[in-house]
Coordinates of C-alpha atoms and ligand atoms in Angstrom, one line a residue:
M22 CA 0.1 0.1 0.0
T23 CA 1.4 3.5 -0.9
V24 CA 1.7 6.6 1.4
E25 CA 1.4 10.2 0.6
Y26 CA 4.9 11.4 2.0
D27 CA 8.3 10.0 2.6
L28 CA 8.7 12.1 5.4
I29 CA 6.1 14.4 7.9
V30 CA 7.9 17.0 10.1
I31 CA 5.7 18.0 13.5
G32 CA 6.8 21.4 14.5
G33 CA 7.5 24.2 12.2
S34 CA 10.6 26.2 13.8
P35 CA 13.4 27.1 12.1
V36 CA 14.8 23.3 12.9
G37 CA 11.2 21.7 11.2
A38 CA 11.9 24.1 8.5
Y39 CA 15.2 23.3 7.9
A40 CA 14.3 19.3 8.1
A41 CA 11.7 19.5 5.7
V42 CA 13.4 21.4 3.1
A43 CA 16.7 19.2 3.7
A44 CA 14.2 16.2 3.0
A45 CA 12.4 18.4 -0.3
R46 CA 15.9 19.0 -1.9
L47 CA 16.4 15.4 -2.1
N48 CA 13.0 15.3 -4.1
A49 CA 11.4 13.4 -1.3
R50 CA 8.0 14.2 -0.6
V51 CA 7.4 16.0 2.4
A52 CA 4.6 17.8 4.8
L53 CA 5.7 20.4 7.7
I54 CA 2.8 20.5 10.4
E55 CA 2.9 23.5 12.6
P56 CA -0.6 24.6 14.9
L57 CA 0.9 28.4 14.6
R58 CA 0.9 30.5 11.2
L59 CA 4.3 30.1 9.9
Q60 CA 5.2 33.4 9.7
A61 CA 7.8 36.4 9.4
N62 CA 8.9 38.5 12.3
S63 CA 7.5 35.9 14.9
L64 CA 8.5 36.9 18.6
D65 CA 8.6 33.3 19.0
D66 CA 11.6 33.1 17.4
G67 CA 13.4 33.9 20.9
A68 CA 17.2 33.1 20.0
I69 CA 17.3 36.0 17.4
Y70 CA 15.4 38.4 19.8
T71 CA 17.3 37.9 22.5
Q72 CA 20.6 37.9 20.8
A73 CA 19.5 41.3 18.9
L74 CA 18.9 42.9 22.2
A75 CA 22.2 41.2 23.7
Q76 CA 23.8 43.3 20.7
V77 CA 22.0 46.4 21.8
G78 CA 23.4 46.0 25.2
H79 CA 26.8 45.3 24.0
V80 CA 27.1 48.6 21.9
L81 CA 25.6 50.5 25.1
Q82 CA 28.6 49.1 27.2
Q83 CA 31.0 49.8 24.5
L84 CA 29.8 53.6 24.5
R85 CA 30.1 53.3 28.3
D86 CA 33.8 52.2 27.8
A87 CA 34.8 54.9 24.7
P88 CA 36.4 57.3 27.0
L89 CA 39.4 54.9 27.7
L90 CA 40.1 55.1 24.1
G91 CA 39.7 58.7 24.3
I92 CA 36.6 58.7 22.4
H93 CA 34.0 61.3 24.2
C94 CA 30.3 62.2 22.8
S95 CA 30.5 66.1 22.3
T96 CA 28.2 67.8 24.9
T97 CA 25.3 69.9 24.3
D98 CA 25.4 71.9 27.5
S99 CA 28.3 74.4 28.7
T100 CA 28.4 72.3 31.9
E101 CA 30.4 70.0 29.9
Q102 CA 29.4 67.1 32.2
Q103 CA 30.2 63.8 30.5
Q104 CA 26.9 62.4 28.5
V105 CA 25.8 59.4 29.8
P106 CA 24.4 56.9 26.5
S107 CA 20.6 56.4 27.0
I108 CA 18.5 53.5 25.6
Q109 CA 15.1 54.1 23.8
L110 CA 13.8 50.4 24.1
A111 CA 10.8 50.7 21.6
E112 CA 13.4 51.5 19.2
A113 CA 15.7 49.1 20.0
M114 CA 12.9 46.9 19.7
Q115 CA 12.2 48.0 16.2
W116 CA 15.3 47.3 15.2
A117 CA 15.3 43.8 16.5
H118 CA 11.8 43.2 14.8
L119 CA 13.8 44.2 11.8
V120 CA 16.6 41.7 12.3
V121 CA 14.2 38.8 13.1
D122 CA 11.8 39.7 10.2
T123 CA 14.8 39.6 7.7
C124 CA 15.9 36.3 9.5
S125 CA 12.9 34.4 9.4
Q126 CA 12.0 35.4 5.9
Q127 CA 13.4 32.4 4.5
N128 CA 10.9 29.8 6.9
S129 CA 8.0 31.9 5.0
P130 CA 5.4 29.0 3.9
A131 CA 5.5 30.6 0.3
I132 CA 9.5 30.0 0.3
L133 CA 8.9 26.7 1.9
G134 CA 6.1 26.0 -0.9
S135 CA 8.3 26.9 -3.7
L136 CA 11.0 24.7 -2.2
G137 CA 8.3 21.4 -2.2
V138 CA 7.1 21.7 1.2
D139 CA 3.6 21.1 2.0
V140 CA 3.0 23.4 5.0
I141 CA 0.1 22.6 7.0
T142 CA -1.3 25.0 9.6
G143 CA -3.0 22.7 12.6
K144 CA -2.3 20.8 15.6
G145 CA -2.7 17.2 14.9
E146 CA -2.1 14.1 17.0
F147 CA -0.8 10.4 16.1
C148 CA -3.2 7.3 15.2
R149 CA -2.3 3.8 15.0
R150 CA -5.5 2.3 13.2
P151 CA -5.9 1.2 10.4
H152 CA -2.1 2.3 9.9
L153 CA 0.4 4.4 11.6
G154 CA -0.6 8.3 10.4
F155 CA -1.2 11.8 11.7
V156 CA -4.5 13.4 11.6
V157 CA -4.6 16.8 11.0
N158 CA -7.4 19.4 10.1
N159 CA -9.6 16.1 9.7
R160 CA -7.2 14.6 7.4
R161 CA -5.3 11.4 8.2
L162 CA -1.7 11.9 6.5
R163 CA 0.4 9.0 6.0
A164 CA 4.3 8.7 5.6
R165 CA 7.0 6.1 5.6
A166 CA 8.8 8.2 8.6
Y167 CA 7.7 11.1 10.7
L168 CA 10.1 13.6 12.7
I169 CA 9.2 15.0 15.8
A170 CA 10.4 18.7 16.3
T171 CA 8.1 20.0 18.6
G172 CA 10.3 21.9 21.2
S173 CA 10.0 22.4 24.6
R174 CA 8.7 24.9 27.0
L175 CA 10.2 26.0 30.5
E176 CA 9.1 23.9 33.4
I177 CA 7.5 25.7 36.0
P178 CA 9.2 24.9 39.4
N179 CA 7.6 24.1 42.3
I180 CA 7.9 27.3 44.4
D181 CA 5.3 28.2 47.0
E182 CA 2.7 30.9 46.0
L183 CA 4.3 31.5 42.5
Q184 CA 1.3 31.4 40.9
T185 CA 0.0 34.1 42.9
I186 CA 2.6 36.4 41.0
S187 CA 3.2 37.3 37.6
Y188 CA 6.3 36.2 36.0
F189 CA 8.5 36.5 33.0
T190 CA 10.3 33.8 30.9
P191 CA 13.1 34.1 28.8
A192 CA 10.3 33.5 25.7
D193 CA 8.1 35.9 26.5
I194 CA 10.5 38.5 28.3
W195 CA 10.5 40.7 25.1
Q196 CA 6.7 40.6 24.0
E197 CA 4.9 43.8 24.2
K198 CA 1.2 42.5 25.1
L199 CA 2.6 40.5 27.4
Q200 CA 4.7 42.8 29.3
A201 CA 1.8 45.1 29.5
D202 CA -0.2 42.5 31.3
K203 CA 2.2 41.7 33.4
L204 CA 3.4 44.9 34.7
Q205 CA -0.2 45.7 35.4
I206 CA -0.3 48.9 32.7
E207 CA -4.4 49.0 32.9
S208 CA -5.0 52.8 33.2
L209 CA -4.9 55.2 30.3
E210 CA -3.5 57.6 32.8
N211 CA -0.1 55.8 32.9
N212 CA 1.7 56.9 29.6
L213 CA 4.9 55.1 30.1
Q214 CA 5.2 52.8 27.2
P215 CA 5.5 49.0 28.1
S216 CA 8.8 48.9 26.8
T217 CA 10.1 51.8 29.0
R218 CA 8.5 50.1 31.8
L219 CA 10.4 46.9 31.6
L220 CA 13.8 48.5 32.1
Q221 CA 12.5 50.2 35.5
G222 CA 13.2 48.8 38.6
S223 CA 14.7 45.6 39.8
W224 CA 15.0 41.9 38.4
L225 CA 15.3 38.7 40.2
I226 CA 16.3 35.7 37.8
I227 CA 15.7 32.6 39.0
G228 CA 18.5 30.1 37.4
G229 CA 21.7 29.9 36.2
T230 CA 21.3 28.5 33.0
P231 CA 22.6 29.7 29.7
M232 CA 19.2 31.8 29.0
G233 CA 19.2 33.1 32.6
T234 CA 22.9 34.3 32.4
E235 CA 22.6 35.6 29.0
L236 CA 19.6 37.5 30.1
A237 CA 21.1 38.9 33.4
Q238 CA 23.9 40.5 31.6
T239 CA 21.5 41.9 28.9
L240 CA 19.0 43.4 31.3
A241 CA 22.2 45.0 33.4
R242 CA 23.5 46.5 30.5
L243 CA 20.0 47.9 29.6
N244 CA 20.5 49.7 33.2
C245 CA 18.2 47.1 35.0
E246 CA 19.4 46.1 38.7
V247 CA 19.6 42.6 38.6
T248 CA 20.0 39.7 40.7
L249 CA 20.7 36.1 39.4
I250 CA 19.9 33.2 41.9
T251 CA 20.7 29.6 41.5
S252 CA 20.3 26.7 43.8
T253 CA 23.8 24.9 42.6
S254 CA 27.2 25.9 43.5
Q255 CA 27.9 28.0 40.6
I256 CA 26.2 29.2 37.7
L257 CA 25.9 27.1 34.5
P258 CA 26.4 24.2 36.3
Q259 CA 27.3 22.0 33.2
E260 CA 30.6 23.8 32.6
D261 CA 33.7 23.7 33.7
S262 CA 34.0 25.7 36.9
E263 CA 36.8 27.5 36.1
A264 CA 35.2 28.7 33.1
S265 CA 31.8 29.5 34.8
H266 CA 33.5 31.0 37.8
L267 CA 35.1 33.4 35.6
V268 CA 31.8 34.4 33.8
Q269 CA 30.0 35.1 37.3
A270 CA 33.4 37.2 38.2
Q271 CA 32.4 39.3 35.2
L272 CA 29.0 39.7 35.7
E273 CA 29.6 40.7 39.1
A274 CA 32.0 43.3 38.2
E275 CA 29.2 44.6 36.0
G276 CA 27.3 45.0 39.0
I277 CA 24.7 42.1 38.8
R278 CA 24.3 40.1 42.0
V279 CA 24.8 36.7 42.0
L280 CA 23.6 34.1 44.5
T281 CA 24.7 30.3 44.3
E282 CA 23.3 27.8 46.4
S283 CA 20.3 29.7 47.3
P284 CA 17.2 28.0 46.3
V285 CA 14.2 29.7 45.9
T286 CA 11.3 28.2 48.4
Q287 CA 8.8 30.8 48.3
V288 CA 7.4 34.5 46.5
R289 CA 5.0 36.6 47.7
R290 CA 3.4 39.6 46.6
I291 CA 3.7 42.7 49.4
E292 CA 1.9 45.7 48.0
D293 CA 3.8 46.7 44.4
K294 CA 7.0 44.6 45.7
I295 CA 7.5 41.1 45.2
W296 CA 9.5 39.4 48.1
V297 CA 11.5 36.1 47.7
Q298 CA 12.9 34.1 50.1
A299 CA 16.4 32.6 48.3
G300 CA 18.3 30.3 50.7
N301 CA 18.6 32.0 54.4
Q302 CA 17.8 35.3 52.4
A303 CA 14.7 37.8 51.6
I304 CA 14.7 39.5 48.8
E305 CA 12.6 42.2 47.4
T306 CA 12.3 42.7 43.4
D307 CA 9.9 44.5 41.0
K308 CA 10.1 41.9 38.4
I309 CA 10.8 37.9 38.3
L310 CA 12.0 35.8 35.5
L311 CA 12.1 32.1 35.6
A312 CA 15.1 30.5 33.4
M313 CA 15.5 26.9 34.7
G314 CA 14.8 23.7 33.0
Q315 CA 12.7 22.8 30.4
Q316 CA 9.8 20.2 29.6
P317 CA 9.2 18.7 26.2
N318 CA 6.3 19.7 24.3
V319 CA 4.6 16.4 24.0
E320 CA 0.9 17.1 25.0
G321 CA -2.0 15.9 22.7
L322 CA 0.2 14.2 19.9
N323 CA -1.1 10.8 21.4
L324 CA 2.3 9.6 21.6
E325 CA 1.2 6.3 23.7
A326 CA -1.1 5.1 21.2
V327 CA 1.6 4.6 19.0
G328 CA 3.9 3.5 21.6
I329 CA 6.3 6.3 22.1
K330 CA 8.0 6.6 25.5
Y331 CA 9.1 9.5 27.1
T332 CA 9.8 11.5 30.7
R333 CA 10.0 14.8 32.0
Q334 CA 12.9 15.6 30.4
G335 CA 12.2 14.6 26.8
L336 CA 11.8 11.8 24.5
K337 CA 13.6 8.4 24.8
L338 CA 15.4 8.0 21.9
N339 CA 18.1 5.8 20.7
E340 CA 21.5 6.8 19.0
K341 CA 20.0 6.5 15.6
L342 CA 17.2 9.1 16.8
Q343 CA 14.8 6.8 16.7
T344 CA 11.6 6.7 19.5
T345 CA 10.3 3.7 20.8
N346 CA 8.4 3.5 17.6
P347 CA 11.0 3.0 15.1
R348 CA 9.4 4.8 12.4
I349 CA 8.9 7.9 14.6
Y350 CA 12.2 9.8 15.1
A351 CA 12.8 13.3 16.9
C352 CA 15.1 16.2 17.1
G353 CA 15.7 19.2 18.9
D354 CA 14.4 20.3 22.5
V355 CA 11.8 17.8 22.5
A356 CA 14.5 15.1 22.9
G357 CA 16.0 17.0 26.2
G358 CA 19.3 17.5 25.3
Y359 CA 21.1 20.5 24.8
P360 CA 19.0 23.5 24.0
F361 CA 20.8 25.1 21.3
T362 CA 19.6 25.7 17.5
H363 CA 22.8 24.1 15.8
I364 CA 22.5 20.7 17.9
A365 CA 19.3 20.7 17.1
Q366 CA 20.0 21.0 13.3
Y367 CA 22.6 18.5 13.7
E368 CA 20.2 16.0 15.1
A369 CA 17.6 16.9 12.3
S370 CA 20.3 16.0 9.4
I371 CA 21.1 12.4 11.0
A372 CA 17.6 11.8 11.8
L373 CA 16.5 12.6 8.3
N374 CA 19.0 10.5 6.6
N375 CA 17.7 7.8 8.8
A376 CA 14.2 8.2 8.1
L377 CA 14.4 8.7 4.4
F378 CA 17.1 5.9 3.8
A379 CA 18.1 3.6 6.4
P380 CA 18.6 3.8 10.1
L381 CA 22.8 3.7 9.8
F382 CA 23.4 7.1 11.3
K383 CA 24.1 7.8 14.6
V384 CA 24.7 11.1 16.5
D385 CA 28.3 11.5 18.2
Y386 CA 28.1 15.0 20.3
G387 CA 31.6 14.5 21.3
S388 CA 32.8 17.3 18.8
I389 CA 30.0 19.3 18.6
P390 CA 30.5 22.7 20.2
W391 CA 28.1 25.3 21.9
A392 CA 28.4 28.7 23.5
I393 CA 26.8 30.7 26.1
L394 CA 26.6 34.3 24.5
C395 CA 27.5 36.5 27.2
A396 CA 30.5 38.7 27.5
P397 CA 33.3 37.3 27.7
Q398 CA 31.4 34.3 26.1
L399 CA 32.0 30.6 27.3
A400 CA 32.3 28.4 24.7
R401 CA 32.9 24.7 25.0
V402 CA 33.4 21.2 23.3
G403 CA 33.6 17.7 24.3
L404 CA 34.5 17.0 28.2
T405 CA 35.4 19.3 30.7
E406 CA 38.3 18.9 33.0
A407 CA 36.3 17.2 35.7
Q408 CA 34.4 14.5 33.3
A409 CA 37.9 14.0 31.6
R410 CA 39.1 12.9 35.0
R411 CA 36.2 10.7 35.9
R412 CA 36.6 9.0 33.0
Y413 CA 40.2 8.5 32.4
G414 CA 41.8 8.8 35.6
K415 CA 45.8 10.0 35.5
D416 CA 45.5 9.5 31.9
V417 CA 44.9 13.5 31.1
F418 CA 46.5 16.5 30.8
V419 CA 45.4 20.5 31.1
V420 CA 46.9 23.1 29.4
R421 CA 45.8 26.5 29.1
Q422 CA 46.8 30.0 27.9
Y423 CA 45.2 33.7 28.9
F424 CA 43.8 36.1 26.3
K425 CA 45.9 38.7 28.3
T426 CA 48.7 37.3 26.5
L427 CA 47.2 38.3 23.1
D428 CA 48.3 41.4 21.4
K429 CA 44.8 41.2 19.7
A430 CA 43.0 41.0 23.2
Q431 CA 44.8 44.3 24.6
I432 CA 43.9 46.2 21.0
L433 CA 40.3 45.2 21.5
G434 CA 40.6 45.7 25.3
Q435 CA 38.8 42.6 26.0
T436 CA 41.8 40.7 27.9
T437 CA 39.4 38.7 30.3
G438 CA 39.7 34.8 29.5
F439 CA 41.2 31.7 28.6
C440 CA 41.8 28.9 26.2
K441 CA 41.9 25.2 28.3
I442 CA 42.4 22.3 26.4
I443 CA 41.8 18.8 28.0
G444 CA 43.6 15.6 26.3
R445 CA 45.0 12.4 26.7
H446 CA 48.8 12.0 27.0
S447 CA 48.7 10.1 23.7
G448 CA 47.8 13.7 22.4
E449 CA 44.1 12.6 21.8
I450 CA 42.0 15.9 22.4
L451 CA 39.0 15.5 25.0
G452 CA 37.4 18.5 25.1
A453 CA 38.1 22.4 25.4
S454 CA 36.4 25.5 27.4
I455 CA 37.1 28.9 26.0
V456 CA 36.1 31.9 28.0
G457 CA 37.1 35.1 26.0
S458 CA 35.8 37.7 23.2
E459 CA 34.5 35.2 20.2
A460 CA 35.1 32.2 21.9
S461 CA 32.0 31.0 20.0
E462 CA 34.1 31.4 16.7
L463 CA 36.8 30.1 18.3
I464 CA 35.9 26.8 19.3
G465 CA 35.1 25.5 15.9
A466 CA 38.7 25.0 15.2
I467 CA 39.1 22.9 18.0
A468 CA 35.8 20.9 17.5
L469 CA 37.0 20.2 13.9
A470 CA 40.8 18.9 15.3
I471 CA 38.4 16.7 17.8
R472 CA 36.1 15.6 14.9
Q473 CA 39.3 14.9 12.5
K474 CA 40.9 12.9 15.1
I475 CA 43.9 15.5 15.1
K476 CA 46.1 15.2 18.1
I477 CA 48.5 17.8 19.7
K478 CA 51.5 15.7 19.6
A479 CA 55.1 16.5 20.1
S480 CA 58.2 15.5 17.9
P481 CA 61.4 14.3 19.6
F482 CA 62.4 17.8 20.1
G483 CA 59.4 18.9 21.6
L484 CA 57.9 20.5 18.1
T485 CA 54.0 20.0 18.3
S486 CA 52.7 19.1 14.6
L487 CA 49.5 21.2 15.7
H488 CA 49.6 24.4 16.0
T489 CA 52.9 25.3 17.1
D490 CA 54.2 25.0 13.5
F491 CA 50.9 26.1 12.4
P492 CA 51.0 30.0 11.8
H493 CA 48.3 32.3 12.8
I494 CA 47.4 35.5 11.5
S495 CA 48.9 38.2 13.9
P496 CA 47.4 39.9 15.6
T497 CA 44.2 37.7 16.0
L498 CA 42.4 35.9 18.9
S499 CA 43.3 32.7 17.1
E500 CA 47.1 33.0 17.9
I501 CA 45.3 31.5 21.9
F502 CA 45.7 28.5 19.9
H503 CA 49.4 28.9 19.3
K504 CA 50.2 29.8 22.8
T505 CA 48.2 26.8 24.0
A506 CA 50.3 24.5 22.1
L507 CA 53.5 26.3 23.1
E508 CA 52.2 26.2 26.7
W509 CA 51.9 21.8 26.3
Q510 CA 55.2 21.7 24.6
Q511 CA 56.6 23.2 27.5
Q512 CA 54.8 21.0 29.9
R513 CA 55.9 18.0 28.0
L514 CA 59.2 19.3 28.1
R515 CA 59.2 20.0 32.1
Q516 CA 58.4 16.8 32.5
N517 CA 60.8 14.9 30.5
S518 CA 64.3 15.1 32.5
I519 CA 65.8 13.0 30.0
L520 CA 64.6 14.8 26.8
Q521 CA 66.0 18.3 28.8
N522 CA 69.5 16.4 29.7
V523 CA 69.7 15.2 25.9
L524 CA 69.0 18.8 24.7
E525 CA 71.2 20.4 27.5
G526 CA 74.2 18.1 26.1
F527 CA 73.6 18.8 22.5
F528 CA 73.7 22.5 22.8
N529 CA 76.6 22.5 25.2
L530 CA 78.6 20.1 22.6
R531 CA 77.5 22.6 19.8
R532 CA 78.8 26.0 21.8
Y533 CA 81.8 24.0 22.2
W534 CA 82.6 23.1 18.5
S535 CA 81.8 26.3 17.9
S536 CA 84.5 28.2 19.9
Ligands
FAD619 C1 14.9 33.1 24.2 C2 15.6 32.2 23.6 C3 16.5 32.3 23.1 C4 17.5 31.4 22.8 N1 18.8 31.7 22.0 C5 19.4 30.8 21.5 C6 20.9 30.9 21.3 O1 21.5 32.4 21.2 N2 21.2 30.3 20.5 C7 20.9 28.7 20.6 O2 21.8 28.0 19.5 N3 19.8 28.5 21.0 C8 19.0 29.5 21.6 N4 17.9 29.0 22.2 C9 17.2 27.6 22.0 C10 16.9 27.5 20.5 O3 15.8 28.1 20.0 C11 16.4 25.9 20.6 O4 17.0 25.1 21.0 C12 15.8 25.7 19.0 O5 14.8 26.6 18.8 C13 15.0 24.2 19.4 O6 14.3 23.9 18.2 P1 13.0 23.1 18.0 O7 12.8 22.8 16.8 O8 13.6 21.7 18.8 O9 12.1 23.7 19.0 P2 11.5 25.3 18.9 O10 11.9 26.3 18.1 O11 10.4 25.2 20.5 O12 10.2 24.5 17.9 C14 9.2 24.0 17.9 C15 8.3 24.3 17.0 O13 6.9 23.2 17.4 C16 5.8 23.5 17.3 N5 4.9 22.9 18.1 C17 4.5 22.5 19.3 N6 3.8 21.7 19.6 C18 3.5 21.6 18.6 C19 2.5 20.3 18.3 N7 2.0 19.7 19.2 N8 2.3 20.1 16.9 C20 3.0 20.5 16.0 N9 4.1 21.5 16.0 C21 4.1 22.1 17.8 C22 6.1 25.2 17.8 O14 4.7 26.2 17.6 C23 7.4 25.1 17.3 O15 7.2 26.2 16.4 C24 17.1 30.1 22.7 C25 15.7 29.7 23.4 C26 14.9 30.8 23.7 C27 13.5 30.4 24.1
NAD620 N1 25.5 25.0 30.0 C1 24.3 24.5 30.4 O1 23.9 24.8 31.3 C2 23.8 23.5 29.6 C3 24.6 23.3 28.3 C4 24.1 21.9 27.5 C5 23.1 21.7 27.9 N2 22.4 21.8 28.6 C6 21.0 21.2 29.0 O2 20.2 22.0 29.4 C7 18.9 21.5 30.1 C8 18.8 22.4 31.2 O3 19.3 21.8 32.3 P1 19.5 23.4 33.5 O4 20.7 22.4 34.5 O5 19.9 24.2 33.2 O6 18.3 22.9 34.1 P2 17.9 22.6 35.5 O7 16.5 23.1 35.8 O8 18.1 21.3 36.2 O9 18.4 23.9 36.4 C9 18.6 25.1 35.7 C10 19.1 26.0 37.0 O10 18.2 26.5 37.6 C11 18.5 26.5 38.8 N3 17.4 26.3 39.6 C12 16.3 25.4 39.6 N4 15.2 25.5 40.5 C13 15.6 26.5 41.4 C14 15.2 27.3 42.4 N5 14.1 27.0 43.1 N6 15.8 28.5 43.2 C15 17.1 28.7 42.7 N7 17.8 28.0 41.3 C16 17.0 27.1 41.1 C17 19.7 25.2 38.9 O11 20.7 25.4 40.2 C18 20.3 25.6 37.9 O12 21.3 26.6 37.8 C19 19.5 19.9 30.1 O13 19.1 19.1 29.5 C20 21.0 20.1 30.5 O14 21.4 18.9 29.9 C21 22.7 22.8 29.6

């Protein structure tokens, strides 16, 4: 019996659209199902909004730092006081809208349709009888394979009286209507724009997640008073502790109060303020942003009927990204893994090839980098030092170099940070953490080295085949690799007394014969 489609993709985010287009380009027949109207300028495109507004904060910070370089804004009055850069959030939002609009054009239904994707707007569910299918808008669609890409949403934590107050989440913080509701702007006599209100008063962010950390810095740079709270002993608990402590120090240097090991157990509205019990401290705030863990969007899909198992963290998948029903695959945040767009896209590619051809391809996260896009950025690939030591014991080396040793970092005035590479004594690279300017761009080089199994290895005279004899343009930030490899070479030499003696003897001899 024939089926209409080779693949049905459920969920029309940029990742779902990416999978659908990739399938259509291979001449597969593909449908993309999304409950919301796929449109340009969707505020749901949280990632681009958040980064666009982070860029506004970044430029504002550069303006504040400009006098260090001898750049001063001209003053308009005779008092010659230094002008403080200000922010018009409504205008900044307009600019962010424009960015999102342009970025999301490529996923418009018209473009997807022209590429051969059947875009279906509606919310549907799986059916088992008489055959496996997906019912949407009273139509029963059938495909050889299905890809679930329905994403995740914030898991509302169990905090006493949380439901009695209004709070923000990373996905809705910039939505103006919601802001107006949440800030209780009900009277017309209140002539402040919601956007302006958003930047007034204090913010308390619960959750040291990548999103919580990035938004803490953006809000602080947009002149808000910010407290970031986490129940763990460090923010970004999955990251190398040295790296996340450096990020924390930077946030604190910018005026953000960071409270670790302070689980929030209770919130309460008292008059126009919110009181929060965090650990043994009571804190007063105007607004709360919840930035904790996510839960998968699985409701209403009738997954149980088609044998798909899931937990509160996500769908149960094998390495080929098959759910417990082998014809149904999944990718992205619904799987509960690392919540990043490029990882979702990587998973979409693997799932797609398995679904369209044969289930042969497996995911390998060992060489996939990711980054927390605060300033300085924190980027990682592979294992942290702690993970490597747990797995390989003493067969682990660690080398690091600091951004302050780079001419380029000095020129940019961005000297905070380091590059830390973790490997085995055989020279195999296990992972790296980079904190610093453009870390998200730099990490790609190490990810490629891990993917291509390129080792940091030494010749008998201590010359590393990777990086020390591979010149980088100067001055650039990528010189950090050259310097880290030199550090590794030095470390090896210091540990090898035989080689040190041989070298000393060699040079003694050469000096003797030269005289
Ligand atoms: C505010 C914010 C900022 C972020 N910033 C970054 C960043 O800078 N870099 C980065 O890499 N990642 C970032 N992320 C994470 C990134 O957005 C996600 O990892 C990525 O979007 C995952 O894609 P997805 O398709 O799995 O899920 P989503 O993007 O959540 O998309 C799921 C889609 O499925 C649809 N859907 C839901 N239920 C159903 C259903 N029953 N049937 C059909 N369709 C359904 C939804 O409408 C949506 O279109 C950010 C996330 C947020 C919220
Ligand atoms: N760098 C990262 O954080 C990172 C990187 C890659 C993947 N992930 C993935 O992201 C997902 C989410 O993981 P997570 O650890 O960020 O989510 P989580 O819910 O476990 O924790 C989120 C943060 O919120 C804090 N928190 C939770 N409840 C709190 C409370 N009541 N009071 C104060 N703080 C509270 C935690 O201490 C933590 O800092 C996981 O699947 C994880 O594998 C995270």
